[in-house]
């Protein structure tokens, strides 16, 4: 009998426990299940958005693709402009939106519209995109600012971030160009030497140009002077 009563007491205790805690268990299960399906829905939405961005960006590249020596037609350029705006609006914090803005900035530079180029590059830097894209935009912005005569701003733009090894030589070269424009030949020489030292195996074709820039800002040595005089005589 005592065993029977014990089972009844256990059952009653279980009922009381369920009454006190059951709703929380049900709620937790509902939240867990809802979270699982919610996460899957979120992933599906992100995947769909990425695919849409890829399709628009592919159309942009196809619109701009022309045979060598040919120019993009006015209709294609207008369509490309629409696609750039769509990517910037709908895919702002993605590589698609950022690269679209970089493309437009390049157009603007080719057309001499440095103000638009600056605006597009600053837009890229305001987005939450990959660091590699940010570094490229920063380098190009520094070049644009330098071309606009804003040398101090150009230098500050370069110094706002630390470039990856793959782009360090280009940063150093841009810094050298700016310092040379400012009349700081010593600083420019150091920057060009840094650029030479930073070149990787795929960038060796730039050695000659960088060496010419370095030689241009370095004072002639005594040996160079005597050699020139001997050649003249």
PDB file of C-alpha atoms in Angstrom:
ATOM      1  CA  UNK A   1       0.000   0.000   0.000  1.00  0.00           C
ATOM      2  CA  UNK A   2       2.837   2.329   0.913  1.00  0.00           C
ATOM      3  CA  UNK A   3       4.419   1.696  -2.480  1.00  0.00           C
ATOM      4  CA  UNK A   4       1.116   2.547  -4.165  1.00  0.00           C
ATOM      5  CA  UNK A   5       0.828   5.758  -2.166  1.00  0.00           C
ATOM      6  CA  UNK A   6       4.391   6.634  -3.043  1.00  0.00           C
ATOM      7  CA  UNK A   7       3.632   6.313  -6.749  1.00  0.00           C
ATOM      8  CA  UNK A   8       0.561   8.501  -6.297  1.00  0.00           C
ATOM      9  CA  UNK A   9       2.636  11.057  -4.451  1.00  0.00           C
ATOM     10  CA  UNK A  10       5.230  11.002  -7.219  1.00  0.00           C
ATOM     11  CA  UNK A  11       2.536  11.415  -9.845  1.00  0.00           C
ATOM     12  CA  UNK A  12       1.019  14.312  -7.921  1.00  0.00           C
ATOM     13  CA  UNK A  13       4.422  15.934  -7.563  1.00  0.00           C
ATOM     14  CA  UNK A  14       4.979  15.552 -11.302  1.00  0.00           C
ATOM     15  CA  UNK A  15       1.613  17.154 -12.006  1.00  0.00           C
ATOM     16  CA  UNK A  16       2.455  20.072  -9.742  1.00  0.00           C
ATOM     17  CA  UNK A  17       5.857  20.483 -11.387  1.00  0.00           C
ATOM     18  CA  UNK A  18       4.331  20.423 -14.851  1.00  0.00           C
ATOM     19  CA  UNK A  19       1.712  22.957 -13.815  1.00  0.00           C
ATOM     20  CA  UNK A  20       4.434  25.274 -12.581  1.00  0.00           C
ATOM     21  CA  UNK A  21       6.963  24.717 -15.362  1.00  0.00           C
ATOM     22  CA  UNK A  22       5.167  23.154 -18.290  1.00  0.00           C
ATOM     23  CA  UNK A  23       4.297  26.396 -20.033  1.00  0.00           C
ATOM     24  CA  UNK A  24       7.920  27.494 -19.928  1.00  0.00           C
ATOM     25  CA  UNK A  25       9.018  24.230 -21.518  1.00  0.00           C
ATOM     26  CA  UNK A  26       6.430  24.603 -24.255  1.00  0.00           C
ATOM     27  CA  UNK A  27       7.529  28.194 -24.790  1.00  0.00           C
ATOM     28  CA  UNK A  28      11.177  27.160 -25.010  1.00  0.00           C
ATOM     29  CA  UNK A  29      10.351  24.450 -27.543  1.00  0.00           C
ATOM     30  CA  UNK A  30       8.296  26.882 -29.612  1.00  0.00           C
ATOM     31  CA  UNK A  31      11.115  29.444 -29.535  1.00  0.00           C
ATOM     32  CA  UNK A  32      13.698  26.821 -30.479  1.00  0.00           C
ATOM     33  CA  UNK A  33      11.618  25.505 -33.362  1.00  0.00           C
ATOM     34  CA  UNK A  34      10.715  29.021 -34.458  1.00  0.00           C
ATOM     35  CA  UNK A  35      14.346  30.075 -34.251  1.00  0.00           C
ATOM     36  CA  UNK A  36      15.407  27.141 -36.389  1.00  0.00           C
ATOM     37  CA  UNK A  37      12.906  27.893 -39.115  1.00  0.00           C
ATOM     38  CA  UNK A  38      13.500  31.623 -38.728  1.00  0.00           C
ATOM     39  CA  UNK A  39      17.232  31.130 -39.228  1.00  0.00           C
ATOM     40  CA  UNK A  40      16.620  29.004 -42.289  1.00  0.00           C
ATOM     41  CA  UNK A  41      14.294  31.674 -43.664  1.00  0.00           C
ATOM     42  CA  UNK A  42      16.931  34.345 -43.021  1.00  0.00           C
ATOM     43  CA  UNK A  43      19.575  32.266 -44.785  1.00  0.00           C
ATOM     44  CA  UNK A  44      17.253  31.715 -47.737  1.00  0.00           C
ATOM     45  CA  UNK A  45      16.586  35.444 -47.948  1.00  0.00           C
ATOM     46  CA  UNK A  46      20.292  36.263 -47.817  1.00  0.00           C
ATOM     47  CA  UNK A  47      21.028  33.679 -50.493  1.00  0.00           C
ATOM     48  CA  UNK A  48      18.287  35.069 -52.716  1.00  0.00           C
ATOM     49  CA  UNK A  49      19.591  38.606 -52.205  1.00  0.00           C
ATOM     50  CA  UNK A  50      23.143  37.555 -53.048  1.00  0.00           C
ATOM     51  CA  UNK A  51      21.962  35.822 -56.212  1.00  0.00           C
ATOM     52  CA  UNK A  52      19.990  38.906 -57.226  1.00  0.00           C
ATOM     53  CA  UNK A  53      23.042  41.109 -56.680  1.00  0.00           C
ATOM     54  CA  UNK A  54      25.188  38.737 -58.699  1.00  0.00           C
ATOM     55  CA  UNK A  55      22.714  38.802 -61.589  1.00  0.00           C
ATOM     56  CA  UNK A  56      22.599  42.609 -61.655  1.00  0.00           C
ATOM     57  CA  UNK A  57      26.377  42.896 -61.439  1.00  0.00           C
ATOM     58  CA  UNK A  58      26.807  40.360 -64.250  1.00  0.00           C
ATOM     59  CA  UNK A  59      24.450  42.415 -66.408  1.00  0.00           C
ATOM     60  CA  UNK A  60      26.502  45.514 -65.588  1.00  0.00           C
ATOM     61  CA  UNK A  61      29.716  43.853 -66.744  1.00  0.00           C
ATOM     62  CA  UNK A  62      28.049  42.521 -69.888  1.00  0.00           C
ATOM     63  CA  UNK A  63      26.652  45.972 -70.662  1.00  0.00           C
ATOM     64  CA  UNK A  64      30.124  47.481 -70.461  1.00  0.00           C
ATOM     65  CA  UNK A  65      31.852  44.704 -72.391  1.00  0.00           C
ATOM     66  CA  UNK A  66      32.961  45.938 -75.809  1.00  0.00           C
ATOM     67  CA  UNK A  67      35.538  44.838 -78.321  1.00  0.00           C
ATOM     68  CA  UNK A  68      39.020  46.296 -77.962  1.00  0.00           C
ATOM     69  CA  UNK A  69      39.180  49.728 -79.511  1.00  0.00           C
ATOM     70  CA  UNK A  70      35.419  50.239 -79.343  1.00  0.00           C
ATOM     71  CA  UNK A  71      33.530  52.577 -77.030  1.00  0.00           C
ATOM     72  CA  UNK A  72      30.476  51.862 -74.913  1.00  0.00           C
ATOM     73  CA  UNK A  73      27.358  53.175 -76.624  1.00  0.00           C
ATOM     74  CA  UNK A  74      25.295  55.928 -75.032  1.00  0.00           C
ATOM     75  CA  UNK A  75      22.391  53.524 -74.491  1.00  0.00           C
ATOM     76  CA  UNK A  76      24.636  50.964 -72.812  1.00  0.00           C
ATOM     77  CA  UNK A  77      26.253  53.622 -70.650  1.00  0.00           C
ATOM     78  CA  UNK A  78      22.826  54.858 -69.573  1.00  0.00           C
ATOM     79  CA  UNK A  79      21.768  51.311 -68.741  1.00  0.00           C
ATOM     80  CA  UNK A  80      25.006  50.750 -66.853  1.00  0.00           C
ATOM     81  CA  UNK A  81      24.330  53.880 -64.819  1.00  0.00           C
ATOM     82  CA  UNK A  82      20.917  52.512 -63.855  1.00  0.00           C
ATOM     83  CA  UNK A  83      22.453  49.206 -62.803  1.00  0.00           C
ATOM     84  CA  UNK A  84      25.090  50.975 -60.716  1.00  0.00           C
ATOM     85  CA  UNK A  85      22.389  52.904 -58.879  1.00  0.00           C
ATOM     86  CA  UNK A  86      20.356  49.743 -58.337  1.00  0.00           C
ATOM     87  CA  UNK A  87      23.341  47.921 -56.878  1.00  0.00           C
ATOM     88  CA  UNK A  88      24.230  50.841 -54.620  1.00  0.00           C
ATOM     89  CA  UNK A  89      20.644  51.079 -53.381  1.00  0.00           C
ATOM     90  CA  UNK A  90      19.756  47.412 -52.972  1.00  0.00           C
ATOM     91  CA  UNK A  91      23.188  45.949 -52.200  1.00  0.00           C
ATOM     92  CA  UNK A  92      24.999  48.814 -50.488  1.00  0.00           C
ATOM     93  CA  UNK A  93      27.036  46.784 -48.002  1.00  0.00           C
ATOM     94  CA  UNK A  94      28.041  44.092 -50.454  1.00  0.00           C
ATOM     95  CA  UNK A  95      30.924  43.678 -52.859  1.00  0.00           C
ATOM     96  CA  UNK A  96      28.472  44.175 -55.729  1.00  0.00           C
ATOM     97  CA  UNK A  97      27.439  47.651 -54.617  1.00  0.00           C
ATOM     98  CA  UNK A  98      30.993  48.686 -53.780  1.00  0.00           C
ATOM     99  CA  UNK A  99      32.447  47.431 -57.054  1.00  0.00           C
ATOM    100  CA  UNK A 100      29.675  49.166 -58.977  1.00  0.00           C
ATOM    101  CA  UNK A 101      30.665  52.450 -57.323  1.00  0.00           C
ATOM    102  CA  UNK A 102      34.326  51.776 -58.135  1.00  0.00           C
ATOM    103  CA  UNK A 103      33.364  51.283 -61.774  1.00  0.00           C
ATOM    104  CA  UNK A 104      31.489  54.565 -61.853  1.00  0.00           C
ATOM    105  CA  UNK A 105      34.436  56.320 -60.197  1.00  0.00           C
ATOM    106  CA  UNK A 106      36.694  54.964 -62.939  1.00  0.00           C
ATOM    107  CA  UNK A 107      34.342  56.307 -65.622  1.00  0.00           C
ATOM    108  CA  UNK A 108      34.369  59.683 -63.955  1.00  0.00           C
ATOM    109  CA  UNK A 109      38.173  59.785 -63.852  1.00  0.00           C
ATOM    110  CA  UNK A 110      38.358  58.840 -67.533  1.00  0.00           C
ATOM    111  CA  UNK A 111      35.970  61.702 -68.302  1.00  0.00           C
ATOM    112  CA  UNK A 112      37.854  64.176 -66.119  1.00  0.00           C
ATOM    113  CA  UNK A 113      34.976  64.403 -63.635  1.00  0.00           C
ATOM    114  CA  UNK A 114      37.067  64.144 -60.477  1.00  0.00           C
ATOM    115  CA  UNK A 115      34.299  65.488 -58.251  1.00  0.00           C
ATOM    116  CA  UNK A 116      32.015  62.569 -59.108  1.00  0.00           C
ATOM    117  CA  UNK A 117      34.907  60.143 -58.741  1.00  0.00           C
ATOM    118  CA  UNK A 118      35.619  61.466 -55.260  1.00  0.00           C
ATOM    119  CA  UNK A 119      31.949  61.178 -54.305  1.00  0.00           C
ATOM    120  CA  UNK A 120      31.736  57.553 -55.455  1.00  0.00           C
ATOM    121  CA  UNK A 121      34.934  56.551 -53.671  1.00  0.00           C
ATOM    122  CA  UNK A 122      33.861  58.219 -50.438  1.00  0.00           C
ATOM    123  CA  UNK A 123      30.574  56.327 -50.697  1.00  0.00           C
ATOM    124  CA  UNK A 124      32.473  53.036 -50.856  1.00  0.00           C
ATOM    125  CA  UNK A 125      34.449  53.948 -47.735  1.00  0.00           C
ATOM    126  CA  UNK A 126      31.199  54.630 -45.877  1.00  0.00           C
ATOM    127  CA  UNK A 127      29.898  51.103 -46.504  1.00  0.00           C
ATOM    128  CA  UNK A 128      30.578  47.960 -44.487  1.00  0.00           C
ATOM    129  CA  UNK A 129      32.440  46.089 -47.186  1.00  0.00           C
ATOM    130  CA  UNK A 130      35.508  43.864 -47.201  1.00  0.00           C
ATOM    131  CA  UNK A 131      38.765  45.452 -46.084  1.00  0.00           C
ATOM    132  CA  UNK A 132      40.376  44.717 -49.449  1.00  0.00           C
ATOM    133  CA  UNK A 133      37.722  46.829 -51.185  1.00  0.00           C
ATOM    134  CA  UNK A 134      38.113  49.581 -48.603  1.00  0.00           C
ATOM    135  CA  UNK A 135      41.873  49.680 -49.156  1.00  0.00           C
ATOM    136  CA  UNK A 136      41.474  49.894 -52.928  1.00  0.00           C
ATOM    137  CA  UNK A 137      38.914  52.693 -52.605  1.00  0.00           C
ATOM    138  CA  UNK A 138      41.198  54.564 -50.199  1.00  0.00           C
ATOM    139  CA  UNK A 139      44.128  54.321 -52.615  1.00  0.00           C
ATOM    140  CA  UNK A 140      42.055  55.561 -55.541  1.00  0.00           C
ATOM    141  CA  UNK A 141      40.557  58.360 -53.474  1.00  0.00           C
ATOM    142  CA  UNK A 142      44.050  59.528 -52.537  1.00  0.00           C
ATOM    143  CA  UNK A 143      44.952  59.587 -56.228  1.00  0.00           C
ATOM    144  CA  UNK A 144      41.833  61.597 -57.061  1.00  0.00           C
ATOM    145  CA  UNK A 145      42.430  64.079 -54.242  1.00  0.00           C
ATOM    146  CA  UNK A 146      46.018  64.502 -55.380  1.00  0.00           C
ATOM    147  CA  UNK A 147      44.845  65.185 -58.926  1.00  0.00           C
ATOM    148  CA  UNK A 148      42.492  67.825 -57.524  1.00  0.00           C
ATOM    149  CA  UNK A 149      45.411  69.504 -55.768  1.00  0.00           C
ATOM    150  CA  UNK A 150      44.298  68.459 -52.288  1.00  0.00           C
ATOM    151  CA  UNK A 151      47.674  67.001 -51.366  1.00  0.00           C
ATOM    152  CA  UNK A 152      47.326  67.109 -47.578  1.00  0.00           C
ATOM    153  CA  UNK A 153      43.950  65.363 -47.738  1.00  0.00           C
ATOM    154  CA  UNK A 154      45.365  62.817 -50.160  1.00  0.00           C
ATOM    155  CA  UNK A 155      48.228  62.006 -47.801  1.00  0.00           C
ATOM    156  CA  UNK A 156      45.873  61.782 -44.814  1.00  0.00           C
ATOM    157  CA  UNK A 157      43.644  59.404 -46.767  1.00  0.00           C
ATOM    158  CA  UNK A 158      46.538  57.037 -47.406  1.00  0.00           C
ATOM    159  CA  UNK A 159      47.610  57.160 -43.784  1.00  0.00           C
ATOM    160  CA  UNK A 160      44.093  56.390 -42.532  1.00  0.00           C
ATOM    161  CA  UNK A 161      44.664  52.660 -42.900  1.00  0.00           C
ATOM    162  CA  UNK A 162      47.374  50.025 -43.096  1.00  0.00           C
ATOM    163  CA  UNK A 163      47.458  48.359 -46.523  1.00  0.00           C
ATOM    164  CA  UNK A 164      47.755  44.625 -47.022  1.00  0.00           C
ATOM    165  CA  UNK A 165      51.011  43.298 -48.453  1.00  0.00           C
ATOM    166  CA  UNK A 166      49.370  42.816 -51.853  1.00  0.00           C
ATOM    167  CA  UNK A 167      48.718  46.544 -52.224  1.00  0.00           C
ATOM    168  CA  UNK A 168      51.501  47.981 -50.047  1.00  0.00           C
ATOM    169  CA  UNK A 169      53.704  48.864 -53.034  1.00  0.00           C
ATOM    170  CA  UNK A 170      50.922  50.882 -54.665  1.00  0.00           C
ATOM    171  CA  UNK A 171      50.267  52.740 -51.410  1.00  0.00           C
ATOM    172  CA  UNK A 172      53.957  53.556 -51.051  1.00  0.00           C
ATOM    173  CA  UNK A 173      54.170  54.715 -54.667  1.00  0.00           C
ATOM    174  CA  UNK A 174      51.133  56.971 -54.247  1.00  0.00           C
ATOM    175  CA  UNK A 175      52.665  58.386 -51.089  1.00  0.00           C
ATOM    176  CA  UNK A 176      55.895  59.053 -52.972  1.00  0.00           C
ATOM    177  CA  UNK A 177      54.018  60.828 -55.764  1.00  0.00           C
ATOM    178  CA  UNK A 178      52.206  63.066 -53.283  1.00  0.00           C
ATOM    179  CA  UNK A 179      55.349  63.905 -51.317  1.00  0.00           C
ATOM    180  CA  UNK A 180      57.156  64.671 -54.568  1.00  0.00           C
ATOM    181  CA  UNK A 181      54.360  67.078 -55.510  1.00  0.00           C
ATOM    182  CA  UNK A 182      54.793  68.738 -52.116  1.00  0.00           C
ATOM    183  CA  UNK A 183      58.510  69.164 -52.735  1.00  0.00           C
ATOM    184  CA  UNK A 184      59.546  66.644 -50.085  1.00  0.00           C
ATOM    185  CA  UNK A 185      62.109  64.765 -52.145  1.00  0.00           C
ATOM    186  CA  UNK A 186      63.626  62.930 -49.186  1.00  0.00           C
ATOM    187  CA  UNK A 187      60.227  61.649 -48.097  1.00  0.00           C
ATOM    188  CA  UNK A 188      59.350  60.753 -51.675  1.00  0.00           C
ATOM    189  CA  UNK A 189      62.608  58.829 -52.087  1.00  0.00           C
ATOM    190  CA  UNK A 190      61.904  56.816 -48.948  1.00  0.00           C
ATOM    191  CA  UNK A 191      58.393  56.068 -50.179  1.00  0.00           C
ATOM    192  CA  UNK A 192      59.575  54.946 -53.625  1.00  0.00           C
ATOM    193  CA  UNK A 193      62.236  52.741 -52.056  1.00  0.00           C
ATOM    194  CA  UNK A 194      59.575  51.239 -49.819  1.00  0.00           C
ATOM    195  CA  UNK A 195      57.456  50.589 -52.904  1.00  0.00           C
ATOM    196  CA  UNK A 196      60.358  48.819 -54.598  1.00  0.00           C
ATOM    197  CA  UNK A 197      60.984  46.724 -51.504  1.00  0.00           C
ATOM    198  CA  UNK A 198      57.288  45.796 -51.293  1.00  0.00           C
ATOM    199  CA  UNK A 199      56.900  44.510 -54.856  1.00  0.00           C
ATOM    200  CA  UNK A 200      55.965  40.856 -55.094  1.00  0.00           C
ATOM    201  CA  UNK A 201      56.828  38.417 -57.861  1.00  0.00           C
ATOM    202  CA  UNK A 202      53.791  39.437 -59.931  1.00  0.00           C
ATOM    203  CA  UNK A 203      54.684  43.135 -59.788  1.00  0.00           C
ATOM    204  CA  UNK A 204      58.247  43.071 -61.085  1.00  0.00           C
ATOM    205  CA  UNK A 205      57.173  44.816 -64.293  1.00  0.00           C
ATOM    206  CA  UNK A 206      56.856  48.000 -62.224  1.00  0.00           C
ATOM    207  CA  UNK A 207      60.480  48.049 -61.082  1.00  0.00           C
ATOM    208  CA  UNK A 208      61.700  50.259 -63.941  1.00  0.00           C
ATOM    209  CA  UNK A 209      59.051  52.952 -63.433  1.00  0.00           C
ATOM    210  CA  UNK A 210      59.582  53.069 -59.675  1.00  0.00           C
ATOM    211  CA  UNK A 211      63.347  53.225 -60.104  1.00  0.00           C
ATOM    212  CA  UNK A 212      62.927  56.157 -62.506  1.00  0.00           C
ATOM    213  CA  UNK A 213      60.751  57.959 -59.967  1.00  0.00           C
ATOM    214  CA  UNK A 214      63.289  57.250 -57.239  1.00  0.00           C
ATOM    215  CA  UNK A 215      66.189  58.514 -59.355  1.00  0.00           C
ATOM    216  CA  UNK A 216      64.217  61.648 -60.184  1.00  0.00           C
ATOM    217  CA  UNK A 217      63.909  62.725 -56.539  1.00  0.00           C
ATOM    218  CA  UNK A 218      67.369  61.671 -55.391  1.00  0.00           C
ATOM    219  CA  UNK A 219      70.225  64.185 -55.684  1.00  0.00           C
ATOM    220  CA  UNK A 220      72.901  63.211 -58.162  1.00  0.00           C
ATOM    221  CA  UNK A 221      75.936  61.603 -56.524  1.00  0.00           C
ATOM    222  CA  UNK A 222      79.522  62.672 -57.163  1.00  0.00           C
ATOM    223  CA  UNK A 223      80.053  59.615 -59.363  1.00  0.00           C
ATOM    224  CA  UNK A 224      76.973  60.469 -61.403  1.00  0.00           C
ATOM    225  CA  UNK A 225      78.191  64.041 -61.850  1.00  0.00           C
ATOM    226  CA  UNK A 226      81.695  63.054 -62.912  1.00  0.00           C
ATOM    227  CA  UNK A 227      80.285  60.454 -65.270  1.00  0.00           C
ATOM    228  CA  UNK A 228      78.075  63.037 -66.912  1.00  0.00           C
ATOM    229  CA  UNK A 229      81.002  65.434 -67.308  1.00  0.00           C
ATOM    230  CA  UNK A 230      83.155  62.727 -68.884  1.00  0.00           C
ATOM    231  CA  UNK A 231      80.405  61.868 -71.338  1.00  0.00           C
ATOM    232  CA  UNK A 232      80.025  65.544 -72.215  1.00  0.00           C
ATOM    233  CA  UNK A 233      83.735  65.900 -72.868  1.00  0.00           C
TER     234      UNK A 233
END
